[in-house]
Amino acid sequence: MIKNMIDSRVVLYAIFITSLCDAAKILAVFPTAIPSHYILGNALLRGLANAGHDVTMLSPFTEKNPPKNCSWRDIVLTGVIDQQQENIKMLTKYQWLGQYSSLTALIVPFMGAYTSEKILNHTNVQKLMRSGEKFDVVIVGQFHSEATKAFSNLFDAHLILFSSIGTNSMLNHLVGNPSLPSFAPEFMSSFPPKMSFLQRVQNTIYRFMISSVLHLYAYSANDKMVKKYFPSPFDQLDLKDALYNVSLVLLNSHLSISSAIPYVPCMIDIGGFHVKPPKKLPNDLQVFLDSAKEGVIYMSLGSNIKSKDLPPECKTAILNTFSKLKLKVLWKWEDDVMPGQPTNVKIGKWLPQQDILAHPNVKLFITQGGLLSTIETVYRGVPIIAIPFFGDQQMNAYSAEKAGYGIVLLSKDLSEESLTSVIEEILNNPKYTDEAKRRSKIINDRQVSPIDNAVYWVEYVVRHNGAKHLRVQYLDLAWYQYYLLDVFAFLLAVAITS
Ligand SMILES: *[C@@H]1O[C@H](CO)[C@@H](O)[C@H](O)[C@H]1NC(C)=O
Ligand SMILES: *[C@@H]1O[C@H](CO)[C@@H](O)[C@H](O)[C@H]1NC(C)=O
C-alpha cells in the first residue's frame, strides 16, 4: 500500500518535472574549421545534450563519439576543412607585422563572408533549410558568418551567440554592451586596459576600421547571401532583424583571464566550461610525471601549428636548451621519431593536456598562447612561456605577460640563449607561479559550474520565450543619440545663438 503510494508519487513527480522542462530543440552553428572553436562548441552542446535537450551540430567536423544516452545529430559541412585550413595557414604569414600582426583580424570579416557563402550553398545545409524543420534555439559561434544568424528567423528560434574570445567590438554593438575605445582595447591590439594617450588614439582608429569593415562590407555582403540562398519567403528577410535580436550571449571568458569590464544583462560568462575534472593519466605518462622529482616542462603548440614543422634552427635551439635541463620535458610532437631527442624528453602525438597540467610536478607550460591553452593553464595554475604565431595567440600571450603569469617569446627571437633565460626566469622567480595559482583560485571559485550555468541560461531563454526583458532598450537609439552628439550640437547651438 505504502509502496504503491510512493510509486505513484514518483510517477507524478516525474511527469511534473518533464512538463516543467521540456527538452528544447537546439541547433548549433560552428562553421569555422578552427579546432579550438569546434572543441568549445562541442563542449557546450554536450552539456546541453546531457541536460536532456535535443541537439544538432552544424560544423565541418564529425563527432566520432557522441554522448550515448542523448539525442545528438551532426550535420557535417563536408569538404570545408581543407579549404579553410589553407586560409588559416595564410594568416601565419603575417608574423612580420610583429605587434601589429593582430591587424590581420581585419581580414576575418572577409573570410567570414566567404565562409557564409560556402555554408549556405552546401547541399547538407540547403537540405536542412528546405526541410521545414523548426528549432527552439539557434546558437551561432560568433566568427563572422553573420548570414547564419538569420537561421533564427528561418527556424522560428531564439538567437543565442557564443563568443570564443569574450566581448569584443564586433559583438558589443549587437547587444548594446558599453565598450568605449577609451577603456576597451580592441581585440586586435595588445593594449592594456588602462591605455596611454597614444594607445587610445590607435585604439580609436582600430575601432573605426573594424566598424567600417563590418557596416560597409560584412553586413551587406551577408545580407545578400540571405537573399540569395534562403528558401522563399525567407529570402525577403533583412539580416539586421536577426543581428540585433539576440536573446543571449555566452562568453568564453572570465575575470581570472580578462580585466573587469561591464556586461549587459544578456551576457553571461562561462569561461572554463570546457575544462573537465582531472582524469587518470595513461600509465606511461603517470610514471614519467610522477618520477620527475625536479619537475616537468610541458610543451605543445596546439592543433594548428605542428612542432615538427618548426624551422630547423628553432628546433635545434629548443632541443639544445632542453638537453641541458635537469627537469624532464613532455612535448607534443606530431611524428613517431624526433631526430636528436634528448634523454630527458618524452614525446607524444596526442597528449591529454588538461590532465597533464593538473599534475603537481608540471612547473611550466610552453604554448603557442591559444585561447583554450591559456584558460586551461590558468584553471590549473601553471605559468607559461608563450610563443605566439597568429590570430588571437599574440593577444593572449601579451595579456598573460601583463597579467604576470607568463612571458612572451616571439619565434623570431627564439634561440638557445633566449629560451634558456626565460625558462630560468620562470622557474627561479616564484612570482609567475604565484600569479598563476592566484588566478586559478579565482576561476575555480564559482557559485555553479560554468557548464551548468550555460545550460541554465539557455533554458531560461526558452522558458521566457526569448527573454527579451534582458535586452537593453537603448539599443534602439541611433549612434549619434547614443553618443549624445545631437544633444551637444543642440546645446552648442543654443550657447552660440544666445
Ligand atoms: C547521459 O549520461 C551522462 C553521463 O553518465 C549523464 O551525465 C547525463 O545526465 C545523461 N543524460 C541524459 C539525457 O540522460
Ligand atoms: C526576434 O526574436 C524573437 C524570438 O526570440 C522573434 O519572436 C521575433 O519575431 C524576432 N524579431 C524580429 C524582428 O525578427
Short mmCIF file of C-alpha atoms and ligand atoms in Angstrom, two decimals:
data_model
loop_
_atom_site.label_atom_id
_atom_site.label_comp_id
_atom_site.label_asym_id
_atom_site.label_seq_id
_atom_site.Cartn_x
_atom_site.Cartn_y
_atom_site.Cartn_z
CA MET A 1 0.00 0.00 0.00
CA ILE A 2 2.62 2.49 1.14
CA LYS A 3 4.90 1.30 -1.65
CA ASN A 4 2.13 1.98 -4.19
CA MET A 5 1.68 5.47 -2.84
CA ILE A 6 5.36 6.18 -3.18
CA ASP A 7 5.38 4.76 -6.69
CA SER A 8 2.51 6.91 -7.83
CA ARG A 9 4.11 9.93 -6.21
CA VAL A 10 7.36 9.22 -8.02
CA VAL A 11 5.46 8.93 -11.30
CA LEU A 12 3.56 12.15 -10.65
CA TYR A 13 6.78 13.90 -9.72
CA ALA A 14 8.42 12.63 -12.90
CA ILE A 15 5.54 13.93 -15.01
CA PHE A 16 5.72 17.26 -13.19
CA ILE A 17 9.46 17.57 -13.84
CA THR A 18 9.26 16.65 -17.52
CA SER A 19 6.41 19.05 -18.13
CA LEU A 20 8.43 21.78 -16.36
CA CYS A 21 11.49 21.40 -18.54
CA ASP A 22 10.56 20.07 -21.94
CA ALA A 23 13.56 19.13 -23.98
CA ALA A 24 14.44 22.04 -26.24
CA LYS A 25 15.45 21.52 -29.86
CA ILE A 26 18.79 23.21 -30.28
CA LEU A 27 20.75 23.90 -33.46
CA ALA A 28 24.38 24.95 -33.01
CA VAL A 29 26.22 26.55 -35.92
CA PHE A 30 30.02 26.38 -35.61
CA PRO A 31 31.12 26.55 -39.24
CA THR A 32 34.77 27.57 -38.76
CA ALA A 33 37.33 24.85 -39.33
CA ILE A 34 39.39 26.04 -36.37
CA PRO A 35 39.61 23.06 -33.99
CA SER A 36 39.55 25.18 -30.81
CA HIS A 37 36.26 26.81 -31.85
CA TYR A 38 34.76 23.43 -32.55
CA ILE A 39 36.01 22.00 -29.25
CA LEU A 40 34.24 24.81 -27.40
CA GLY A 41 31.01 24.47 -29.39
CA ASN A 42 31.12 20.74 -28.88
CA ALA A 43 31.62 21.06 -25.10
CA LEU A 44 28.70 23.48 -24.86
CA LEU A 45 26.44 21.21 -26.89
CA ARG A 46 27.45 18.16 -24.88
CA GLY A 47 26.41 19.98 -21.72
CA LEU A 48 23.03 20.75 -23.27
CA ALA A 49 22.60 17.19 -24.57
CA ASN A 50 23.44 15.77 -21.15
CA ALA A 51 20.76 18.01 -19.68
CA GLY A 52 18.27 16.19 -21.91
CA HIS A 53 18.00 18.56 -24.86
CA ASP A 54 17.77 17.52 -28.47
CA VAL A 55 20.89 18.90 -30.15
CA THR A 56 22.08 19.29 -33.73
CA MET A 57 25.62 20.40 -34.55
CA LEU A 58 26.33 22.08 -37.88
CA SER A 59 30.11 22.17 -38.39
CA PRO A 60 32.91 20.88 -40.63
CA PHE A 61 33.73 18.16 -38.07
CA THR A 62 32.06 14.85 -37.19
CA GLU A 63 31.67 13.83 -33.55
CA LYS A 64 33.13 10.30 -33.53
CA ASN A 65 31.93 9.60 -30.02
CA PRO A 66 28.55 11.30 -29.48
CA PRO A 67 27.05 11.01 -25.97
CA LYS A 68 25.31 7.61 -25.98
CA ASN A 69 22.20 8.28 -23.91
CA CYS A 70 21.45 11.63 -25.56
CA SER A 71 19.88 12.98 -28.69
CA TRP A 72 22.81 14.15 -30.83
CA ARG A 73 22.83 14.81 -34.57
CA ASP A 74 25.68 16.07 -36.75
CA ILE A 75 25.19 17.98 -39.98
CA VAL A 76 28.65 17.96 -41.47
CA LEU A 77 29.97 20.66 -43.80
CA THR A 78 31.94 18.17 -45.85
CA GLY A 79 34.91 19.46 -47.80
CA VAL A 80 35.20 22.73 -45.88
CA ILE A 81 38.11 21.85 -43.61
CA ASP A 82 40.97 21.74 -46.14
CA GLN A 83 39.92 24.95 -47.76
CA GLN A 84 39.66 26.85 -44.50
CA GLN A 85 42.89 25.47 -43.16
CA GLU A 86 44.61 26.93 -46.21
CA ASN A 87 43.20 30.32 -45.16
CA ILE A 88 44.49 29.82 -41.63
CA LYS A 89 47.96 28.94 -42.89
CA MET A 90 47.86 32.14 -44.90
CA LEU A 91 47.36 34.12 -41.70
CA THR A 92 50.57 32.70 -40.21
CA LYS A 93 52.48 34.50 -42.97
CA TYR A 94 51.79 37.88 -41.37
CA GLN A 95 54.11 37.42 -38.42
CA TRP A 96 56.49 40.06 -39.81
CA LEU A 97 53.89 42.63 -38.77
CA GLY A 98 55.03 41.91 -35.18
CA GLN A 99 52.91 43.81 -32.61
CA TYR A 100 50.64 44.83 -35.48
CA SER A 101 50.04 41.31 -36.78
CA SER A 102 46.73 41.42 -34.93
CA LEU A 103 45.62 43.78 -37.70
CA THR A 104 45.02 40.60 -39.69
CA ALA A 105 41.77 40.49 -37.70
CA LEU A 106 40.54 42.95 -40.32
CA ILE A 107 40.72 40.15 -42.90
CA VAL A 108 38.46 37.93 -40.82
CA PRO A 109 35.15 39.53 -41.87
CA PHE A 110 36.13 38.89 -45.49
CA MET A 111 36.96 35.28 -44.70
CA GLY A 112 33.65 35.14 -42.81
CA ALA A 113 31.65 36.29 -45.81
CA TYR A 114 33.43 33.71 -47.92
CA THR A 115 32.62 31.04 -45.33
CA SER A 116 28.96 32.14 -45.21
CA GLU A 117 28.62 31.51 -48.91
CA LYS A 118 30.25 28.07 -48.65
CA ILE A 119 27.92 27.12 -45.78
CA LEU A 120 24.65 28.37 -47.21
CA ASN A 121 25.39 26.85 -50.59
CA HIS A 122 26.32 23.46 -49.07
CA THR A 123 23.99 20.57 -50.01
CA ASN A 124 23.53 19.44 -46.41
CA VAL A 125 22.64 22.95 -45.28
CA GLN A 126 20.29 23.54 -48.19
CA LYS A 127 18.55 20.28 -47.27
CA LEU A 128 18.09 21.44 -43.69
CA MET A 129 16.95 24.91 -44.75
CA ARG A 130 14.29 23.48 -47.02
CA SER A 131 13.14 20.72 -44.64
CA GLY A 132 10.56 22.84 -42.82
CA GLU A 133 12.10 21.70 -39.53
CA LYS A 134 11.80 24.08 -36.57
CA PHE A 135 14.10 24.67 -33.59
CA ASP A 136 13.65 26.37 -30.24
CA VAL A 137 17.12 27.82 -30.11
CA VAL A 138 19.87 28.55 -32.62
CA ILE A 139 23.35 29.01 -31.13
CA VAL A 140 25.79 30.68 -33.50
CA GLY A 141 29.52 30.62 -32.88
CA GLN A 142 30.36 34.30 -33.40
CA PHE A 143 33.01 34.29 -36.09
CA HIS A 144 31.67 36.43 -38.90
CA SER A 145 29.42 34.03 -40.75
CA GLU A 146 26.77 36.65 -39.97
CA ALA A 147 24.29 35.26 -42.50
CA THR A 148 23.78 32.13 -40.39
CA LYS A 149 22.28 34.31 -37.64
CA ALA A 150 19.19 34.62 -39.84
CA PHE A 151 18.65 30.88 -39.20
CA SER A 152 16.86 32.06 -36.06
CA ASN A 153 14.12 33.61 -38.23
CA LEU A 154 14.10 30.72 -40.69
CA PHE A 155 13.74 28.06 -37.97
CA ASP A 156 11.47 30.15 -35.75
CA ALA A 157 14.04 30.05 -32.94
CA HIS A 158 15.62 32.32 -30.35
CA LEU A 159 19.11 33.51 -31.26
CA ILE A 160 21.98 32.84 -28.85
CA LEU A 161 25.54 33.87 -29.68
CA PHE A 162 28.65 32.16 -28.43
CA SER A 163 31.88 34.13 -28.39
CA SER A 164 35.05 32.12 -28.02
CA ILE A 165 37.11 35.26 -27.32
CA GLY A 166 34.91 37.07 -24.80
CA THR A 167 33.49 40.52 -25.51
CA ASN A 168 34.81 42.44 -28.49
CA SER A 169 33.75 45.33 -30.65
CA MET A 170 32.36 43.03 -33.35
CA LEU A 171 29.88 41.73 -30.79
CA ASN A 172 29.26 44.52 -28.29
CA HIS A 173 27.23 46.81 -30.53
CA LEU A 174 24.83 43.96 -31.39
CA VAL A 175 23.58 43.85 -27.80
CA GLY A 176 24.48 47.41 -26.75
CA ASN A 177 27.31 46.46 -24.43
CA PRO A 178 29.20 49.60 -23.34
CA SER A 179 32.71 49.46 -24.78
CA LEU A 180 34.12 52.92 -25.46
CA PRO A 181 37.54 52.84 -27.12
CA SER A 182 38.74 54.79 -24.07
CA PHE A 183 38.64 51.69 -21.87
CA ALA A 184 38.01 48.65 -24.10
CA PRO A 185 41.17 47.65 -26.00
CA GLU A 186 40.40 46.29 -29.46
CA PHE A 187 40.62 42.59 -29.94
CA MET A 188 43.38 43.11 -32.47
CA SER A 189 45.53 45.36 -30.30
CA SER A 190 47.64 44.12 -27.42
CA PHE A 191 46.88 47.20 -25.35
CA PRO A 192 46.43 47.06 -21.59
CA PRO A 193 43.01 48.00 -20.17
CA LYS A 194 44.49 51.28 -18.93
CA MET A 195 45.78 52.84 -22.15
CA SER A 196 48.13 55.75 -22.65
CA PHE A 197 47.03 58.72 -24.77
CA LEU A 198 48.71 57.38 -27.92
CA GLN A 199 47.28 53.93 -27.35
CA ARG A 200 43.80 55.43 -27.06
CA VAL A 201 44.36 57.24 -30.35
CA GLN A 202 45.41 53.97 -32.03
CA ASN A 203 42.61 52.08 -30.35
CA THR A 204 40.05 54.57 -31.65
CA ILE A 205 41.45 54.24 -35.16
CA TYR A 206 41.30 50.41 -34.91
CA ARG A 207 37.71 50.63 -33.74
CA PHE A 208 36.83 52.90 -36.62
CA MET A 209 38.44 50.49 -39.08
CA ILE A 210 36.67 47.44 -37.70
CA SER A 211 33.28 49.19 -37.59
CA SER A 212 33.75 50.35 -41.16
CA VAL A 213 34.55 46.85 -42.39
CA LEU A 214 31.51 45.47 -40.57
CA HIS A 215 28.99 48.11 -41.57
CA LEU A 216 30.23 48.93 -45.07
CA TYR A 217 31.09 45.42 -46.15
CA ALA A 218 30.36 42.42 -43.91
CA TYR A 219 26.70 43.01 -43.06
CA SER A 220 25.62 43.87 -46.59
CA ALA A 221 27.62 41.02 -48.12
CA ASN A 222 25.96 38.58 -45.69
CA ASP A 223 22.54 40.12 -46.25
CA LYS A 224 22.93 39.46 -49.97
CA MET A 225 23.64 35.82 -49.20
CA VAL A 226 20.48 35.51 -47.13
CA LYS A 227 18.56 36.87 -50.10
CA LYS A 228 20.37 34.52 -52.48
CA TYR A 229 20.33 31.22 -50.57
CA PHE A 230 17.37 31.25 -48.16
CA PRO A 231 14.21 29.50 -49.36
CA SER A 232 11.23 31.71 -50.11
CA PRO A 233 9.64 33.57 -48.29
CA PHE A 234 12.69 33.87 -46.02
CA ASP A 235 14.76 35.29 -48.87
CA GLN A 236 12.94 38.54 -48.09
CA LEU A 237 14.48 38.67 -44.59
CA ASP A 238 16.51 41.65 -43.53
CA LEU A 239 19.64 40.31 -41.84
CA LYS A 240 19.66 43.31 -39.46
CA ASP A 241 16.43 41.98 -37.86
CA ALA A 242 18.34 38.92 -36.73
CA LEU A 243 21.64 40.67 -35.95
CA TYR A 244 20.09 42.98 -33.35
CA ASN A 245 17.62 40.44 -31.99
CA VAL A 246 19.97 38.41 -29.79
CA SER A 247 18.46 36.73 -26.73
CA LEU A 248 21.67 35.72 -25.00
CA VAL A 249 25.45 35.87 -25.43
CA LEU A 250 27.57 33.15 -23.87
CA LEU A 251 31.14 34.34 -23.43
CA ASN A 252 34.12 32.08 -23.17
CA SER A 253 35.88 34.40 -20.77
CA HIS A 254 36.32 35.02 -17.08
CA LEU A 255 37.65 37.72 -14.77
CA SER A 256 40.61 35.49 -13.97
CA ILE A 257 41.89 35.92 -17.53
CA SER A 258 40.38 39.22 -18.69
CA SER A 259 40.05 42.54 -16.92
CA ALA A 260 36.86 43.76 -15.25
CA ILE A 261 34.54 45.39 -17.80
CA PRO A 262 30.76 45.97 -17.98
CA TYR A 263 28.36 43.33 -19.32
CA VAL A 264 24.76 43.98 -20.34
CA PRO A 265 22.27 41.57 -18.68
CA CYS A 266 22.11 39.17 -21.63
CA MET A 267 25.88 38.48 -21.49
CA ILE A 268 26.94 35.51 -19.42
CA ASP A 269 30.50 34.48 -18.65
CA ILE A 270 31.11 30.74 -18.94
CA GLY A 271 34.90 30.70 -19.42
CA GLY A 272 36.44 27.42 -18.30
CA PHE A 273 33.26 25.44 -19.09
CA HIS A 274 35.19 23.11 -21.39
CA VAL A 275 37.67 22.11 -18.67
CA LYS A 276 36.90 18.70 -17.21
CA PRO A 277 37.79 17.33 -13.77
CA PRO A 278 41.23 15.66 -13.96
CA LYS A 279 41.16 12.03 -15.16
CA LYS A 280 43.66 9.28 -14.55
CA LEU A 281 46.63 9.59 -16.91
CA PRO A 282 47.76 6.74 -19.19
CA ASN A 283 50.26 4.62 -17.30
CA ASP A 284 53.43 5.68 -19.14
CA LEU A 285 52.66 9.37 -18.64
CA GLN A 286 51.76 8.84 -14.99
CA VAL A 287 55.09 7.12 -14.35
CA PHE A 288 57.01 9.77 -16.32
CA LEU A 289 55.39 12.68 -14.45
CA ASP A 290 55.47 11.03 -11.00
CA SER A 291 59.17 10.25 -11.33
CA ALA A 292 60.17 13.79 -12.36
CA LYS A 293 61.45 14.92 -8.98
CA GLU A 294 62.93 18.16 -10.41
CA GLY A 295 59.71 18.95 -12.23
CA VAL A 296 58.40 18.79 -15.78
CA ILE A 297 58.06 21.27 -18.62
CA TYR A 298 55.07 20.54 -20.81
CA MET A 299 55.30 21.84 -24.39
CA SER A 300 52.56 21.93 -27.02
CA LEU A 301 51.97 24.38 -29.84
CA GLY A 302 48.30 23.42 -30.23
CA SER A 303 46.45 21.94 -33.15
CA ASN A 304 47.21 24.41 -35.98
CA ILE A 305 50.97 24.71 -35.60
CA LYS A 306 52.91 21.45 -35.68
CA SER A 307 56.13 21.32 -33.62
CA LYS A 308 57.70 19.01 -36.19
CA ASP A 309 57.21 21.72 -38.86
CA LEU A 310 59.09 24.42 -36.93
CA PRO A 311 62.08 25.90 -38.79
CA PRO A 312 65.18 23.69 -38.24
CA GLU A 313 67.07 26.43 -36.36
CA CYS A 314 64.14 26.78 -33.91
CA LYS A 315 64.03 23.03 -33.34
CA THR A 316 67.80 22.91 -32.75
CA ALA A 317 67.63 25.81 -30.28
CA ILE A 318 64.80 24.16 -28.35
CA LEU A 319 66.46 20.73 -28.29
CA ASN A 320 69.81 22.16 -27.15
CA THR A 321 68.06 24.06 -24.37
CA PHE A 322 66.05 21.07 -23.20
CA SER A 323 69.05 18.71 -23.23
CA LYS A 324 70.84 20.91 -20.65
CA LEU A 325 67.91 20.94 -18.20
CA LYS A 326 67.63 18.90 -15.01
CA LEU A 327 63.87 18.90 -15.48
CA LYS A 328 62.03 16.44 -17.69
CA VAL A 329 60.15 17.63 -20.76
CA LEU A 330 56.93 16.31 -22.23
CA TRP A 331 56.48 17.55 -25.80
CA LYS A 332 53.51 17.20 -28.14
CA TRP A 333 55.36 16.14 -31.26
CA GLU A 334 53.37 15.04 -34.30
CA ASP A 335 55.76 12.37 -35.54
CA ASP A 336 56.91 8.90 -34.40
CA VAL A 337 60.53 9.93 -34.04
CA MET A 338 62.33 13.10 -33.04
CA PRO A 339 65.80 13.42 -34.56
CA GLY A 340 68.29 14.13 -31.77
CA GLN A 341 65.75 13.51 -28.99
CA PRO A 342 67.46 14.24 -25.61
CA THR A 343 67.07 11.55 -22.92
CA ASN A 344 65.02 13.79 -20.61
CA VAL A 345 62.43 14.50 -23.34
CA LYS A 346 59.36 12.35 -23.89
CA ILE A 347 57.21 12.87 -26.98
CA GLY A 348 53.59 12.08 -27.78
CA LYS A 349 51.49 12.74 -30.88
CA TRP A 350 48.45 13.42 -28.76
CA LEU A 351 48.62 14.26 -25.08
CA PRO A 352 45.80 14.73 -22.52
CA GLN A 353 46.68 18.36 -21.90
CA GLN A 354 44.13 19.19 -19.19
CA ASP A 355 45.15 16.17 -17.12
CA ILE A 356 48.86 16.80 -17.62
CA LEU A 357 48.50 20.42 -16.46
CA ALA A 358 46.76 19.10 -13.34
CA HIS A 359 49.83 17.05 -12.33
CA PRO A 360 51.67 18.72 -9.41
CA ASN A 361 55.12 18.13 -10.97
CA VAL A 362 54.32 20.24 -14.04
CA LYS A 363 56.13 23.53 -13.42
CA LEU A 364 55.86 25.29 -16.76
CA PHE A 365 53.84 25.14 -19.96
CA ILE A 366 55.40 26.23 -23.27
CA THR A 367 52.46 27.09 -25.51
CA GLN A 368 51.52 28.98 -28.67
CA GLY A 369 49.15 31.04 -26.50
CA GLY A 370 45.93 29.62 -27.92
CA LEU A 371 42.79 30.54 -26.08
CA LEU A 372 41.98 27.06 -24.78
CA SER A 373 45.53 26.53 -23.59
CA THR A 374 45.51 29.88 -21.79
CA ILE A 375 42.28 29.06 -19.99
CA GLU A 376 43.39 25.53 -19.13
CA THR A 377 46.71 26.72 -17.74
CA VAL A 378 45.01 29.34 -15.55
CA TYR A 379 42.49 26.72 -14.42
CA ARG A 380 45.33 24.50 -13.22
CA GLY A 381 47.64 27.32 -12.05
CA VAL A 382 50.66 26.66 -14.30
CA PRO A 383 52.79 29.62 -15.60
CA ILE A 384 53.57 29.81 -19.32
CA ILE A 385 56.11 30.77 -21.93
CA ALA A 386 54.06 31.80 -24.94
CA ILE A 387 55.44 31.56 -28.49
CA PRO A 388 52.55 33.11 -30.45
CA PHE A 389 52.12 32.58 -34.18
CA PHE A 390 48.88 34.15 -35.42
CA GLY A 391 45.31 35.16 -34.78
CA ASP A 392 44.46 35.79 -31.14
CA GLN A 393 47.60 33.99 -29.90
CA GLN A 394 49.64 37.17 -29.78
CA MET A 395 46.93 38.96 -27.82
CA ASN A 396 46.54 36.08 -25.35
CA ALA A 397 50.30 35.82 -24.99
CA TYR A 398 50.81 39.50 -24.20
CA SER A 399 47.84 39.53 -21.87
CA ALA A 400 49.35 36.58 -19.93
CA GLU A 401 52.62 38.51 -19.74
CA LYS A 402 50.89 41.66 -18.50
CA ALA A 403 48.84 39.62 -16.06
CA GLY A 404 52.12 38.28 -14.68
CA TYR A 405 51.77 34.52 -15.17
CA GLY A 406 53.73 34.25 -18.39
CA ILE A 407 56.48 35.56 -20.67
CA VAL A 408 56.21 36.08 -24.43
CA LEU A 409 58.99 34.77 -26.65
CA LEU A 410 58.43 35.62 -30.32
CA SER A 411 59.53 32.86 -32.68
CA LYS A 412 61.86 35.29 -34.48
CA ASP A 413 63.71 35.88 -31.17
CA LEU A 414 63.87 32.21 -30.27
CA SER A 415 67.42 31.00 -29.62
CA GLU A 416 69.17 28.71 -27.16
CA GLU A 417 70.17 31.73 -25.02
CA SER A 418 66.75 33.45 -25.06
CA LEU A 419 64.83 30.26 -24.31
CA THR A 420 67.20 29.22 -21.53
CA SER A 421 66.95 32.62 -19.91
CA VAL A 422 63.11 32.78 -19.92
CA ILE A 423 62.87 29.20 -18.61
CA GLU A 424 65.26 30.12 -15.78
CA GLU A 425 63.36 33.32 -15.04
CA ILE A 426 60.02 31.49 -14.71
CA LEU A 427 61.41 28.59 -12.69
CA ASN A 428 63.57 30.68 -10.34
CA ASN A 429 61.31 33.68 -9.80
CA PRO A 430 58.24 32.48 -7.86
CA LYS A 431 56.09 35.46 -8.89
CA TYR A 432 54.93 33.77 -12.12
CA THR A 433 53.76 30.58 -10.43
CA ASP A 434 52.18 32.55 -7.58
CA GLU A 435 50.19 34.65 -10.03
CA ALA A 436 49.06 31.56 -11.98
CA LYS A 437 47.92 29.94 -8.73
CA ARG A 438 46.14 33.10 -7.57
CA ARG A 439 44.20 33.22 -10.83
CA SER A 440 43.47 29.52 -10.65
CA LYS A 441 41.75 30.10 -7.31
CA ILE A 442 39.60 32.85 -8.87
CA ILE A 443 38.47 30.80 -11.89
CA ASN A 444 37.64 27.84 -9.67
CA ASP A 445 35.60 29.91 -7.20
CA ARG A 446 32.18 29.74 -8.90
CA GLN A 447 28.68 29.58 -7.49
CA VAL A 448 27.71 26.99 -10.08
CA SER A 449 29.92 25.20 -12.55
CA PRO A 450 30.19 27.23 -15.78
CA ILE A 451 28.63 24.49 -17.93
CA ASP A 452 25.61 24.22 -15.59
CA ASN A 453 25.35 27.99 -15.76
CA ALA A 454 25.33 27.85 -19.57
CA VAL A 455 22.59 25.20 -19.55
CA TYR A 456 20.56 27.23 -17.05
CA TRP A 457 20.67 30.37 -19.22
CA VAL A 458 19.82 28.57 -22.46
CA GLU A 459 16.80 27.02 -20.73
CA TYR A 460 15.97 30.44 -19.26
CA VAL A 461 15.74 31.89 -22.77
CA VAL A 462 13.36 29.10 -23.79
CA ARG A 463 11.26 29.41 -20.60
CA HIS A 464 10.87 33.16 -21.09
CA ASN A 465 10.17 32.98 -24.78
CA GLY A 466 13.33 34.74 -25.92
CA ALA A 467 13.91 36.62 -22.62
CA LYS A 468 13.55 39.95 -24.36
CA HIS A 469 13.45 41.64 -20.93
CA LEU A 470 17.24 41.19 -20.88
CA ARG A 471 17.62 43.43 -23.93
CA VAL A 472 18.78 46.97 -23.17
CA GLN A 473 16.29 49.49 -24.58
CA TYR A 474 18.97 51.98 -25.64
CA LEU A 475 19.93 49.54 -28.39
CA ASP A 476 17.21 51.27 -30.40
CA LEU A 477 18.93 54.67 -30.21
CA ALA A 478 20.80 55.91 -33.30
CA TRP A 479 24.56 56.10 -32.77
CA TYR A 480 24.61 59.92 -32.62
CA GLN A 481 21.86 59.78 -29.98
CA TYR A 482 23.80 57.17 -28.01
CA TYR A 483 26.91 59.36 -28.03
CA LEU A 484 24.77 62.45 -27.24
CA LEU A 485 26.03 64.20 -30.36
CA ASP A 486 22.59 65.62 -31.11
CA VAL A 487 22.33 66.95 -27.55
CA PHE A 488 25.78 68.53 -27.65
CA ALA A 489 25.04 70.05 -31.06
CA PHE A 490 21.79 71.47 -29.72
CA LEU A 491 23.42 72.87 -26.57
CA LEU A 492 26.24 74.33 -28.61
CA ALA A 493 23.76 75.96 -30.99
CA VAL A 494 21.86 77.45 -28.04
CA ALA A 495 25.10 78.71 -26.47
CA ILE A 496 26.24 80.31 -29.73
CA THR A 497 22.94 81.95 -30.62
CA SER A 498 22.03 83.26 -27.17
C1 LIG B 1 23.75 10.79 -20.04
O1 LIG B 1 24.84 10.24 -19.30
C2 LIG B 1 25.66 11.22 -18.68
C3 LIG B 1 26.88 10.52 -18.11
O2 LIG B 1 26.52 9.34 -17.46
C4 LIG B 1 24.84 11.98 -17.64
O3 LIG B 1 25.65 12.95 -17.00
C5 LIG B 1 23.68 12.66 -18.34
O4 LIG B 1 22.85 13.32 -17.40
C6 LIG B 1 22.86 11.65 -19.15
N1 LIG B 1 21.92 12.40 -19.97
C7 LIG B 1 20.66 12.04 -20.18
C8 LIG B 1 19.87 12.93 -21.06
O5 LIG B 1 20.16 11.06 -19.66
C1 LIG B 2 13.19 38.40 -32.54
O1 LIG B 2 13.27 37.12 -31.94
C2 LIG B 2 12.04 36.64 -31.42
C3 LIG B 2 12.34 35.29 -30.80
O2 LIG B 2 13.31 35.39 -29.81
C4 LIG B 2 11.02 36.54 -32.52
O3 LIG B 2 9.78 36.13 -31.97
C5 LIG B 2 10.84 37.89 -33.20
O4 LIG B 2 9.97 37.78 -34.28
C6 LIG B 2 12.20 38.38 -33.69
N1 LIG B 2 12.07 39.73 -34.23
C7 LIG B 2 12.44 40.04 -35.48
C8 LIG B 2 12.25 41.49 -35.87
O5 LIG B 2 12.88 39.25 -36.27
#
